[in-house]
Amino acid sequence: MSSTTPTAAEAELAVQARQAAVRSQGYWAGVWKRVRRDPVTIACAIVLLAMLLVIVFAPLVAPHDPYQGSMIRRLRGLGTTNYPLGTDELGRDMLTRLIHGGRLSWFMGIVPVALAFVIGTTLGVLAGYAGGRVNMAIMRTTDVFYAFPSVLLAVAISGALGAGIFNAILALTMVFVPQIIRVAESVTTSVRNLDFVDAARSSGAGAFTIVRVHVLGNVLGPIFVYATGLISVCMILSSGLSFLGLGTKPPEPEWGLMLNTLRTAIYVQPWVAVLPGACIFVTSICFNMLSDGLRQAMDVKG
Amino acid sequence: MFLYLIRRILYAVPIALAVGFFCFMLVQIAPGDPINAIVPPDAPGDVVEQVRRDYGLDKPLPVQFGLWLFKVVQGDLGRSLATGRPVWSDLSTAIGNTLMLATCAALLGFIIGCLLGGVAGTFRGSILDRVATTIAVAGVSVPHYWLGMVLVVIFSVQLNWLPAMGAGPGGSSDWAWNWEHMQHLVLPAVTLAVIPMGIVTRTVRGIVAEIMNQEFVTALRGKGLRRLDVFLHVVKNAAPNALAVMGLQLGYLMGGSILVETVFSWPGTGLLLNSAIFQRDLPVLQGTILVLAMFFVALNLLVDLMQTALDPRIKRA
């Protein structure tokens, strides 16, 4: 009887072995496995990937020239022959401009977050690991920027500096750096007090080595997930700046700017005028859901 | 508690000063000599020097900041370059309008957000939760200036139910409590409410779900309490954190309404900022941002104090 049914100890061992087998697959394999089971996240990733391909190969995909307008075919409606999504207020093909516009909108949505990720992680990890006065100095400066609602901060900086892509990117980076610093600092502080950091220090590792080997590996994941969530905010904000006339300048195609110049057209061709905003919405919601899916798969708190 | 109150208020002072310094620097980082914003470009050299001295622009930066701060605390935000009027006179009416819009949007957003978040948190994993979470994600992902345009297309252009522009009939900017004025508020308030709705839904869902997992809820159920009574316990536990998030959202709305105000030509701080940006009217830009940021600092302080007062679990000395 005892030969067929495993004892409690044997069962325990089997469970442990199974857990070990699962763990040995590695963390990223586990994350990938969980992402794969999440159809919403996969769908969002596919939509974003398709959009990325289209905007990267914009000149090949777009049917017309994004700058070439015509006074005689201004503001055509949806479904016009040769112009499936109509034409804008200067007679330029909407489909072409939406495809080309994605380039700048994506650029302005990702670059400030990427810059803020690098700067914010550096400063945040420094503040969290060094502690003491360095921490005080960095975190109190961060508090000042937290005294501004993000839209206001972006408008303030780019409003003072004047319109232009470079100024808008600068302003948006300034908006996101403090937010990433806060996340990086709190994650680093919690990792820094764990035993393996003490162990590394007692075995003679220098501060730089500890940060590179033991801290970064544990903090980059959560910060990265947080940053991907910011891309959607950044895209809305940067298009918002262009909508106010602060980001991109005409005739450059960009979704926010297109929305701005087509504002008066809502009485003539309402459904053409709102198309650029729909593009922003779809991109932003996909980035948001992707970020949520990643957060769940990577089991990041907060 | 009293000590904490004093300390927290004292802590807000350096923040407020730093915010003031930031707003002061806005004019400094702007391209070009600030003097060009005051005198016309064809003014003779000695007049320019005279004005420079009068405005204290020849003094070192820290001294200039001190002088500027001295004026600001007395309520003098300078004069608009475009209209020549004191910045405060335009700003004070604009703030009233923005506050009106932000409050309506906040109330709307908070009520819907709490309902959706509460339901989602209580019935976690259910179809109701799915629906509420999807609405919340859509709420935080939607470019609200675009949503405003879509609402105008539907309710003003197609259906002709509601006005698309301004704060009153005939472009009047004075508020009155009648339907002619209130119908102007509907579309901007709904548009602006979408952001706090999404964020409050997410937050309340998280808070409620966490509380529902705690043992005291199981204990209360085991004791035989009715659903409603258990619910009241959950509300009591969730309230401080939820209220804190909502307080901050009101601040975000005050500062973030610039895009919605632009879409609807709502005569608030956002529209003022927008025209200041277009005319490069830096004193107006600086004054508006300073006042909005100070409002946000004060609100932050208030939320912190309120949370401490409401939640006995937070013991701060």
CSV table of N, CA and C in Angstrom, one decimal, chain A residues 149 151, chain B residues 95-110 112 139-140 142-149 151 184-200 249-264 266 268-270 292:
chain,number,residue,atom,x,y,z
A,149,PRO,N,0.9,70.6,-11.6
A,149,PRO,CA,0.2,69.6,-12.4
A,149,PRO,C,0.9,69.4,-13.8
A,151,VAL,N,0.4,68.9,-16.9
A,151,VAL,CA,0.0,69.7,-18.1
A,151,VAL,C,0.5,71.1,-18.0
B,95,ILE,N,-9.9,82.9,-13.0
B,95,ILE,CA,-9.7,81.8,-12.0
B,95,ILE,C,-11.1,81.4,-11.6
B,96,GLY,N,-12.0,82.4,-11.4
B,96,GLY,CA,-13.4,82.0,-11.0
B,96,GLY,C,-14.0,81.1,-12.0
B,97,ASN,N,-13.9,81.4,-13.3
B,97,ASN,CA,-14.5,80.5,-14.3
B,97,ASN,C,-13.8,79.2,-14.3
B,98,THR,N,-12.5,79.1,-14.2
B,98,THR,CA,-11.8,77.8,-14.2
B,98,THR,C,-12.3,77.0,-13.0
B,99,LEU,N,-12.4,77.6,-11.8
B,99,LEU,CA,-12.7,76.9,-10.6
B,99,LEU,C,-14.1,76.3,-10.7
B,100,MET,N,-15.0,77.1,-11.4
B,100,MET,CA,-16.4,76.7,-11.6
B,100,MET,C,-16.4,75.4,-12.5
B,101,LEU,N,-15.6,75.5,-13.6
B,101,LEU,CA,-15.6,74.3,-14.5
B,101,LEU,C,-14.9,73.1,-13.8
B,102,ALA,N,-13.8,73.4,-13.1
B,102,ALA,CA,-13.1,72.3,-12.5
B,102,ALA,C,-13.9,71.6,-11.4
B,103,THR,N,-14.6,72.4,-10.6
B,103,THR,CA,-15.4,71.8,-9.6
B,103,THR,C,-16.5,70.9,-10.1
B,104,CYS,N,-17.2,71.4,-11.2
B,104,CYS,CA,-18.3,70.6,-11.8
B,104,CYS,C,-17.7,69.3,-12.3
B,105,ALA,N,-16.6,69.5,-13.0
B,105,ALA,CA,-16.0,68.3,-13.6
B,105,ALA,C,-15.5,67.3,-12.5
B,106,ALA,N,-15.0,67.9,-11.5
B,106,ALA,CA,-14.5,67.0,-10.4
B,106,ALA,C,-15.7,66.3,-9.7
B,107,LEU,N,-16.7,66.9,-9.4
B,107,LEU,CA,-17.9,66.3,-8.8
B,107,LEU,C,-18.4,65.1,-9.7
B,108,LEU,N,-18.6,65.5,-11.0
B,108,LEU,CA,-19.1,64.5,-11.9
B,108,LEU,C,-18.1,63.3,-12.0
B,109,GLY,N,-16.8,63.6,-12.2
B,109,GLY,CA,-15.8,62.5,-12.3
B,109,GLY,C,-15.7,61.7,-11.0
B,110,PHE,N,-15.8,62.3,-9.8
B,110,PHE,CA,-15.6,61.6,-8.6
B,110,PHE,C,-16.8,60.7,-8.3
B,112,ILE,N,-19.0,59.3,-10.5
B,112,ILE,CA,-18.9,58.2,-11.4
B,112,ILE,C,-17.7,57.3,-11.1
B,139,GLY,N,-10.8,56.1,-20.2
B,139,GLY,CA,-10.8,57.5,-19.6
B,139,GLY,C,-9.5,58.1,-19.5
B,140,VAL,N,-8.5,57.3,-19.0
B,140,VAL,CA,-7.1,57.9,-18.9
B,140,VAL,C,-6.4,58.0,-20.2
B,142,VAL,N,-7.8,58.7,-23.3
B,142,VAL,CA,-8.4,59.5,-24.3
B,142,VAL,C,-7.8,60.9,-24.3
B,143,PRO,N,-7.4,61.4,-25.4
B,143,PRO,CA,-6.9,62.8,-25.5
B,143,PRO,C,-8.2,63.7,-25.3
B,144,HIS,N,-8.3,64.4,-24.1
B,144,HIS,CA,-9.6,65.0,-23.8
B,144,HIS,C,-9.9,66.1,-24.7
B,145,TYR,N,-8.9,66.8,-25.2
B,145,TYR,CA,-9.3,67.9,-26.2
B,145,TYR,C,-9.9,67.3,-27.4
B,146,TRP,N,-9.5,66.1,-27.8
B,146,TRP,CA,-10.2,65.4,-28.9
B,146,TRP,C,-11.6,65.0,-28.5
B,147,LEU,N,-11.8,64.5,-27.3
B,147,LEU,CA,-13.1,64.1,-26.9
B,147,LEU,C,-14.0,65.3,-26.9
B,148,GLY,N,-13.5,66.4,-26.5
B,148,GLY,CA,-14.3,67.7,-26.5
B,148,GLY,C,-14.8,68.0,-27.9
B,149,MET,N,-13.9,67.8,-28.9
B,149,MET,CA,-14.3,68.0,-30.3
B,149,MET,C,-15.4,67.1,-30.7
B,151,LEU,N,-17.6,65.5,-28.9
B,151,LEU,CA,-18.8,65.9,-28.2
B,151,LEU,C,-19.5,67.1,-28.9
B,184,HIS,N,-24.0,76.0,-21.2
B,184,HIS,CA,-22.6,76.2,-21.7
B,184,HIS,C,-21.6,75.4,-20.9
B,185,LEU,N,-22.0,75.0,-19.7
B,185,LEU,CA,-21.1,74.3,-18.9
B,185,LEU,C,-21.1,72.8,-19.1
B,186,VAL,N,-22.1,72.3,-19.7
B,186,VAL,CA,-22.3,70.9,-19.8
B,186,VAL,C,-21.2,70.2,-20.5
B,187,LEU,N,-21.0,70.6,-21.8
B,187,LEU,CA,-20.0,69.8,-22.6
B,187,LEU,C,-18.5,70.0,-22.0
B,188,PRO,N,-18.1,71.2,-21.7
B,188,PRO,CA,-16.7,71.3,-21.1
B,188,PRO,C,-16.6,70.5,-19.8
B,189,ALA,N,-17.6,70.5,-19.0
B,189,ALA,CA,-17.5,69.8,-17.7
B,189,ALA,C,-17.4,68.3,-17.9
B,190,VAL,N,-18.3,67.8,-18.8
B,190,VAL,CA,-18.3,66.3,-19.1
B,190,VAL,C,-16.9,65.9,-19.7
B,191,THR,N,-16.4,66.7,-20.6
B,191,THR,CA,-15.1,66.4,-21.2
B,191,THR,C,-14.0,66.4,-20.2
B,192,LEU,N,-14.0,67.4,-19.3
B,192,LEU,CA,-12.9,67.5,-18.3
B,192,LEU,C,-13.1,66.4,-17.2
B,193,ALA,N,-14.3,65.9,-17.0
B,193,ALA,CA,-14.6,64.9,-16.0
B,193,ALA,C,-14.0,63.6,-16.3
B,194,VAL,N,-13.7,63.3,-17.6
B,194,VAL,CA,-13.3,62.0,-18.0
B,194,VAL,C,-12.0,61.6,-17.4
B,195,ILE,N,-11.0,62.5,-17.2
B,195,ILE,CA,-9.7,62.2,-16.7
B,195,ILE,C,-9.9,61.7,-15.2
B,196,PRO,N,-10.4,62.6,-14.3
B,196,PRO,CA,-10.5,62.2,-12.9
B,196,PRO,C,-11.4,60.9,-12.8
B,197,MET,N,-12.4,60.8,-13.7
B,197,MET,CA,-13.2,59.6,-13.6
B,197,MET,C,-12.4,58.3,-13.8
B,198,GLY,N,-11.5,58.3,-14.8
B,198,GLY,CA,-10.7,57.1,-15.0
B,198,GLY,C,-9.7,56.9,-13.8
B,199,ILE,N,-9.1,58.0,-13.4
B,199,ILE,CA,-8.1,57.8,-12.3
B,199,ILE,C,-8.8,57.4,-11.0
B,200,VAL,N,-9.9,58.0,-10.7
B,200,VAL,CA,-10.6,57.7,-9.4
B,200,VAL,C,-11.1,56.2,-9.5
B,249,GLN,N,-6.7,65.4,-7.5
B,249,GLN,CA,-7.3,65.5,-8.9
B,249,GLN,C,-7.9,66.9,-9.2
B,250,LEU,N,-8.5,67.5,-8.1
B,250,LEU,CA,-9.1,68.8,-8.3
B,250,LEU,C,-8.0,69.8,-8.7
B,251,GLY,N,-6.8,69.6,-8.1
B,251,GLY,CA,-5.7,70.5,-8.5
B,251,GLY,C,-5.2,70.2,-9.9
B,252,TYR,N,-5.2,68.9,-10.3
B,252,TYR,CA,-4.8,68.6,-11.6
B,252,TYR,C,-5.7,69.2,-12.6
B,253,LEU,N,-7.0,69.2,-12.3
B,253,LEU,CA,-8.1,69.8,-13.2
B,253,LEU,C,-7.9,71.3,-13.3
B,254,MET,N,-7.6,72.0,-12.2
B,254,MET,CA,-7.4,73.4,-12.3
B,254,MET,C,-6.3,73.7,-13.3
B,255,GLY,N,-5.2,73.0,-13.2
B,255,GLY,CA,-4.0,73.2,-14.1
B,255,GLY,C,-4.2,72.6,-15.4
B,256,GLY,N,-5.0,71.5,-15.5
B,256,GLY,CA,-5.0,70.8,-16.8
B,256,GLY,C,-6.1,71.2,-17.7
B,257,SER,N,-6.9,72.2,-17.3
B,257,SER,CA,-8.1,72.5,-18.1
B,257,SER,C,-7.7,73.4,-19.3
B,258,ILE,N,-6.5,73.7,-19.4
B,258,ILE,CA,-6.1,74.6,-20.5
B,258,ILE,C,-6.5,74.1,-21.9
B,259,LEU,N,-6.4,72.7,-22.1
B,259,LEU,CA,-6.7,72.2,-23.4
B,259,LEU,C,-8.2,72.2,-23.7
B,260,VAL,N,-9.0,71.8,-22.6
B,260,VAL,CA,-10.4,71.8,-22.7
B,260,VAL,C,-11.0,73.2,-22.9
B,261,GLU,N,-10.4,74.2,-22.1
B,261,GLU,CA,-10.9,75.5,-22.3
B,261,GLU,C,-10.6,76.1,-23.7
B,262,THR,N,-9.5,75.7,-24.3
B,262,THR,CA,-9.2,76.1,-25.6
B,262,THR,C,-10.2,75.6,-26.6
B,263,VAL,N,-10.6,74.3,-26.4
B,263,VAL,CA,-11.5,73.7,-27.4
B,263,VAL,C,-12.9,74.4,-27.3
B,264,PHE,N,-13.3,74.7,-26.0
B,264,PHE,CA,-14.7,75.3,-25.9
B,264,PHE,C,-14.6,76.8,-25.7
B,266,TRP,N,-13.7,78.5,-23.3
B,266,TRP,CA,-14.2,78.8,-21.9
B,266,TRP,C,-13.3,79.8,-21.3
B,268,GLY,N,-11.5,80.9,-19.0
B,268,GLY,CA,-10.8,80.7,-17.8
B,268,GLY,C,-9.3,80.9,-17.9
B,269,THR,N,-8.6,80.3,-16.9
B,269,THR,CA,-7.1,80.5,-16.9
B,269,THR,C,-6.5,79.9,-18.1
B,270,GLY,N,-7.1,78.8,-18.6
B,270,GLY,CA,-6.5,78.1,-19.7
B,270,GLY,C,-6.5,78.9,-21.0
B,292,LEU,N,-1.8,79.3,-10.3
B,292,LEU,CA,-2.3,77.9,-10.4
B,292,LEU,C,-1.4,77.0,-9.6
